[in-house]
Coordinates of C-alpha atoms in Angstrom, one line a residue:
X1 CA 0.0 0.0 0.0
X2 CA 2.7 2.5 1.0
X3 CA 5.0 1.8 -1.9
X4 CA 8.0 4.2 -1.4
X5 CA 6.1 6.6 0.9
X6 CA 6.4 6.6 4.7
X7 CA 3.2 8.5 5.2
X8 CA 0.0 6.5 5.9
X9 CA -3.3 8.4 5.3
X10 CA -6.4 7.3 7.1
X11 CA -10.0 8.5 6.4
X12 CA -12.5 8.4 9.2
X13 CA -15.9 8.9 7.5
X14 CA -18.8 10.1 9.7
X15 CA -16.6 11.1 12.7
X16 CA -19.3 13.1 14.7
X17 CA -17.7 14.7 17.8
X18 CA -16.2 11.8 19.7
X19 CA -15.2 10.1 21.8
X20 CA -16.1 6.9 19.9
X21 CA -14.2 8.1 16.7
X22 CA -11.1 8.8 18.7
X23 CA -11.1 5.3 20.4
X24 CA -11.7 3.7 17.0
X25 CA -8.8 5.6 15.4
X26 CA -6.5 4.6 18.2
X27 CA -7.2 1.0 17.6
X28 CA -6.7 1.5 13.8
X29 CA -3.4 3.3 14.3
X30 CA -2.1 0.6 16.6
X31 CA -3.1 -2.2 14.3
X32 CA -1.6 -0.6 11.2
X33 CA 1.6 0.2 13.0
X34 CA 1.9 -3.4 14.1
X35 CA 1.3 -4.5 10.5
X36 CA 3.9 -2.0 9.2
X37 CA 6.6 -3.1 11.7
X38 CA 6.0 -6.8 11.1
X39 CA 5.8 -6.8 7.3
X40 CA 7.3 -3.6 5.9
X41 CA 10.3 -3.2 8.2
X42 CA 11.7 -6.6 7.3
X43 CA 12.4 -5.1 3.9
X44 CA 13.3 -1.5 4.8
X45 CA 15.8 0.4 6.9
X46 CA 13.4 3.4 7.3
X47 CA 11.2 3.1 10.3
X48 CA 10.0 6.7 10.3
X49 CA 6.3 6.0 9.7
X50 CA 4.1 9.1 9.9
X51 CA 0.3 8.8 10.1
X52 CA -2.3 11.4 9.0
X53 CA -6.0 11.0 10.0
X54 CA -8.7 12.9 8.1
X55 CA -11.8 13.2 10.2
X56 CA -14.8 13.7 8.0
X57 CA -18.4 14.6 8.6
X58 CA -21.1 17.1 7.3
X59 CA -20.3 20.8 7.4
X60 CA -22.7 21.2 10.3
X61 CA -20.6 18.9 12.5
X62 CA -19.0 20.4 15.6
X63 CA -15.3 19.9 14.6
X64 CA -14.3 22.3 17.4
X65 CA -15.6 19.9 20.0
X66 CA -13.9 17.0 18.3
X67 CA -10.5 18.6 18.1
X68 CA -10.6 19.8 21.7
X69 CA -11.0 16.2 22.6
X70 CA -8.0 14.9 20.6
X71 CA -5.6 12.9 22.8
X72 CA -2.5 14.9 23.8
X73 CA -0.3 11.9 23.3
X74 CA -1.7 10.9 19.9
X75 CA 0.8 9.5 17.4
X76 CA -0.9 11.0 14.3
X77 CA -1.6 14.3 12.6
X78 CA -5.3 15.2 12.6
X79 CA -7.2 17.1 9.9
X80 CA -10.9 18.0 9.5
X81 CA -12.6 17.3 6.2
X82 CA -16.2 18.7 6.0
X83 CA -18.5 17.4 3.4
X84 CA -20.8 14.4 2.5
X85 CA -19.1 11.1 2.0
X86 CA -21.5 10.4 -0.8
X87 CA -19.2 12.7 -2.8
X88 CA -15.5 13.0 -3.5
X89 CA -13.5 14.2 -0.4
X90 CA -9.8 13.5 -1.2
X91 CA -7.4 13.6 -4.1
X92 CA -7.0 10.6 -6.3
X93 CA -5.1 7.6 -4.8
X94 CA -4.3 9.5 -1.6
X95 CA -6.0 7.3 1.1
X96 CA -4.5 4.0 2.3
X97 CA -7.2 3.0 4.9
X98 CA -10.8 4.2 5.3
X99 CA -13.0 3.5 8.2
X100 CA -16.7 4.2 8.9
X101 CA -18.7 3.1 11.9
X102 CA -22.5 3.7 12.4
X103 CA -22.6 6.2 9.5
X104 CA -23.3 4.6 6.1
X105 CA -26.9 3.6 7.1
X106 CA -27.8 7.3 7.0
X107 CA -29.4 8.0 3.6
X108 CA -28.6 11.2 1.7
X109 CA -32.4 11.9 1.6
X110 CA -35.8 10.3 2.2
X111 CA -37.2 8.4 -0.8
X112 CA -39.9 10.7 -2.3
X113 CA -42.2 7.7 -3.0
X114 CA -42.8 6.9 0.7
X115 CA -44.1 10.4 1.4
X116 CA -46.5 10.4 -1.6
X117 CA -50.0 9.3 -0.6
X118 CA -50.7 8.4 -4.3
X119 CA -47.7 6.1 -4.5
X120 CA -47.9 2.4 -3.7
X121 CA -44.8 3.0 -1.5
X122 CA -46.6 5.5 0.8
X123 CA -45.6 4.6 4.3
X124 CA -48.8 5.8 6.1
X125 CA -48.7 5.9 9.9
X126 CA -45.1 4.6 10.2
X127 CA -41.8 6.4 10.6
X128 CA -39.6 3.7 9.0
X129 CA -39.6 0.7 6.8
X130 CA -39.0 -1.6 9.8
X131 CA -42.4 -2.8 10.8
X132 CA -44.0 -1.9 7.5
X133 CA -46.1 -4.7 5.9
X134 CA -45.9 -3.0 2.5
X135 CA -42.9 -4.5 0.6
X136 CA -42.9 -1.4 -1.7
X137 CA -41.8 0.7 1.2
X138 CA -38.8 -1.6 1.9
X139 CA -38.0 -1.5 -1.9
X140 CA -38.1 2.3 -2.0
X141 CA -35.7 2.5 1.0
X142 CA -33.3 0.0 -0.5
X143 CA -33.4 1.8 -3.9
X144 CA -32.2 5.0 -2.2
X145 CA -29.5 3.1 -0.2
X146 CA -28.3 1.5 -3.5
X147 CA -28.0 4.9 -5.2
X148 CA -26.2 6.4 -2.2
X149 CA -23.8 3.5 -1.9
X150 CA -23.1 3.7 -5.7
X151 CA -21.9 7.3 -5.1
X152 CA -20.0 6.3 -2.0
X153 CA -18.1 3.5 -3.6
X154 CA -17.4 5.4 -6.8
X155 CA -15.9 8.2 -4.7
X156 CA -13.8 5.9 -2.5
X157 CA -12.6 4.0 -5.6
X158 CA -11.0 7.2 -6.9
X159 CA -9.5 8.1 -3.5
X160 CA -8.1 4.8 -2.1
X161 CA -4.8 3.4 -3.4
X162 CA -4.6 0.0 -5.1
X163 CA -4.5 -2.6 -2.3
X164 CA -5.8 0.0 0.2
X165 CA -8.4 -1.2 2.7
X166 CA -11.8 0.0 3.8
X167 CA -13.7 -1.2 6.9
X168 CA -17.4 -0.4 7.3
X169 CA -19.5 -1.2 10.4
X170 CA -23.2 -0.5 10.6
X171 CA -26.2 -1.4 12.8
X172 CA -28.3 -4.3 11.6
X173 CA -32.1 -4.3 11.5
X174 CA -32.7 -6.8 14.3
X175 CA -31.4 -4.2 16.7
X176 CA -33.0 -1.1 15.3
X177 CA -36.5 -2.5 15.5
X178 CA -36.4 -0.6 18.7
X179 CA -37.3 2.5 16.7
X180 CA -40.8 1.3 16.4
X181 CA -41.3 2.3 20.0
X182 CA -40.7 5.9 19.0
X183 CA -43.2 5.6 16.2
X184 CA -45.8 4.1 18.6
X185 CA -45.4 7.1 20.9
X186 CA -46.1 9.5 18.1
X187 CA -49.2 7.4 17.2
X188 CA -50.4 7.7 20.8
X189 CA -50.2 11.5 20.6
X190 CA -52.2 11.4 17.3
X191 CA -54.9 9.2 19.0
X192 CA -55.1 11.7 21.9
X193 CA -55.6 14.6 19.6
X194 CA -52.3 16.2 20.5
X195 CA -50.6 15.7 17.1
X196 CA -51.9 16.0 13.5
X197 CA -51.9 12.7 11.8
X198 CA -50.6 14.2 8.5
X199 CA -47.4 15.3 10.3
X200 CA -46.7 11.7 11.3
X201 CA -47.5 10.5 7.7
X202 CA -45.0 13.0 6.3
X203 CA -42.1 11.9 8.7
X204 CA -39.8 9.0 8.0
X205 CA -36.3 8.3 9.4
X206 CA -33.6 8.5 6.6
X207 CA -31.9 5.3 7.5
X208 CA -31.4 1.9 5.8
X209 CA -29.8 -1.0 7.6
X210 CA -28.2 -3.3 5.1
X211 CA -28.1 -7.1 5.3
X212 CA -25.1 -9.2 4.2
X213 CA -26.9 -9.7 0.9
X214 CA -27.6 -6.0 0.4
X215 CA -24.0 -5.0 1.1
X216 CA -22.6 -7.8 -1.2
X217 CA -24.9 -6.6 -4.0
X218 CA -23.7 -2.9 -3.9
X219 CA -20.0 -3.9 -3.6
X220 CA -20.2 -6.3 -6.5
X221 CA -22.1 -3.7 -8.6
X222 CA -19.3 -1.2 -8.1
X223 CA -16.7 -3.9 -8.8
X224 CA -13.7 -1.8 -7.6
X225 CA -13.4 -3.6 -4.2
X226 CA -13.1 -7.2 -3.2
X227 CA -14.8 -8.4 0.0
X228 CA -12.1 -9.7 2.3
X229 CA -14.6 -10.4 5.2
X230 CA -18.3 -9.8 5.8
X231 CA -20.3 -11.0 8.7
X232 CA -23.0 -10.2 11.2
X233 CA -21.7 -9.8 14.8
X234 CA -22.9 -9.2 18.3
X235 CA -20.3 -7.0 20.0
X236 CA -20.2 -7.8 23.7
X237 CA -19.4 -5.0 26.1
X238 CA -19.9 -4.1 29.7
X239 CA -22.4 -1.4 28.6
X240 CA -24.5 -3.9 26.7
X241 CA -24.4 -6.5 29.5
X242 CA -25.6 -4.0 32.1
X243 CA -27.9 -1.7 30.1
X244 CA -31.6 -1.8 31.0
X245 CA -34.4 -0.7 28.7
X246 CA -34.4 2.9 30.0
X247 CA -30.7 3.3 29.4
X248 CA -30.9 1.8 25.9
X249 CA -33.8 4.1 24.8
X250 CA -32.0 7.2 26.3
X251 CA -29.0 6.3 24.0
X252 CA -31.3 5.9 21.0
X253 CA -33.1 9.1 21.9
X254 CA -29.7 10.9 21.5
X255 CA -29.6 9.7 17.9
X256 CA -33.2 10.4 16.9
X257 CA -34.2 13.5 18.9
X258 CA -32.7 16.1 16.5
X259 CA -34.7 14.6 13.6
X260 CA -37.9 14.6 15.6
X261 CA -37.4 18.2 16.8
X262 CA -36.8 19.4 13.2
X263 CA -40.1 17.9 12.0
X264 CA -42.5 18.1 15.0
X265 CA -41.0 20.9 17.1
X266 CA -39.3 20.7 20.5
X267 CA -42.5 20.3 22.6
X268 CA -43.8 17.2 20.7
X269 CA -40.3 15.8 20.4
X270 CA -39.8 16.0 24.2
X271 CA -43.1 14.4 25.0
X272 CA -42.7 11.6 22.4
X273 CA -39.2 10.8 23.7
X274 CA -40.3 10.8 27.4
X275 CA -43.3 8.5 26.6
X276 CA -41.0 6.1 24.8
X277 CA -38.6 5.8 27.7
X278 CA -41.6 5.1 29.9
X279 CA -42.4 2.0 27.9
X280 CA -39.7 0.1 29.7
X281 CA -41.7 -3.0 30.4
X282 CA -42.5 -3.6 26.7
X283 CA -39.0 -2.7 25.6
X284 CA -37.5 -5.0 28.3
X285 CA -39.5 -7.9 26.9
X286 CA -38.2 -7.1 23.4
X287 CA -34.6 -7.0 24.8
X288 CA -34.9 -10.4 26.5
X289 CA -36.2 -12.0 23.3
X290 CA -33.5 -10.4 21.1
X291 CA -30.6 -10.1 23.5
X292 CA -28.2 -12.4 21.7
X293 CA -29.2 -11.7 18.1
X294 CA -26.6 -10.2 15.7
X295 CA -27.0 -6.4 15.7
X296 CA -24.1 -5.2 13.7
X297 CA -22.8 -5.7 10.1
X298 CA -19.0 -5.8 9.6
X299 CA -17.4 -5.7 6.2
X300 CA -13.7 -5.4 5.2
X301 CA -12.9 -4.4 1.6
X302 CA -9.7 -4.1 -0.4
X303 CA -9.3 -1.8 -3.4
X304 CA -8.6 -4.0 -6.5

């Protein structure tokens, strides 16, 4: 990958504000350094490896907060790269390793069909394709995901060097069925006359959670990357082991609340989120039934 260069360039796509992105990058840096020392140094007398990390997210991201949190003892140079990862971000053949965690499931936009009441894909009464009985809704979401990933892979194919790697991690649908509880809270408010039904019908979450088959399809369609590894995983952690329903929904609220506020206003958003957290008994039952199911998709790709 490095050829004659001693500078390793890493792209962190969808970095947000930390600390998860900084923890992930520390693991990536350590792994790549170990790889470099074990394989490259056997054929080289130059051990002066320098690492650059390009932290990318939308222009609205709070990069100031991110950079104030950078580790003082970091062994890399940090840069901010604002812009959508569905477009080009870097010069041609400049990136050796790209990483994205919990980001690529965000769509660039909501499929228009699911908001059109005259369309067979109209997603009436629901806020996402998960839980929808209408297959046309699912197809509309996947079609948008496929378009977005075509742009994503075309851009990365230009930017990543031959033999370069890309690791993508994204939530899987068995876990995110939890979002239906937020939708049911909005429906409760409609039934109580506190919320206009048309507002719920015009709201859908811009997220698609790909399966192994979905991801394989979009990678093979692009044909610039080979799949080195792809699997569904269940990442064990102390947080997951100890989390109760309330803790889990508070974490999910942090992800969704901004979208709900933008559409319904802060008052409705606050009440909907508080009502969802109160559904702890129902959510706990769901958690017990799905506790050990795979909830994450992992894919490692190599630039051909």
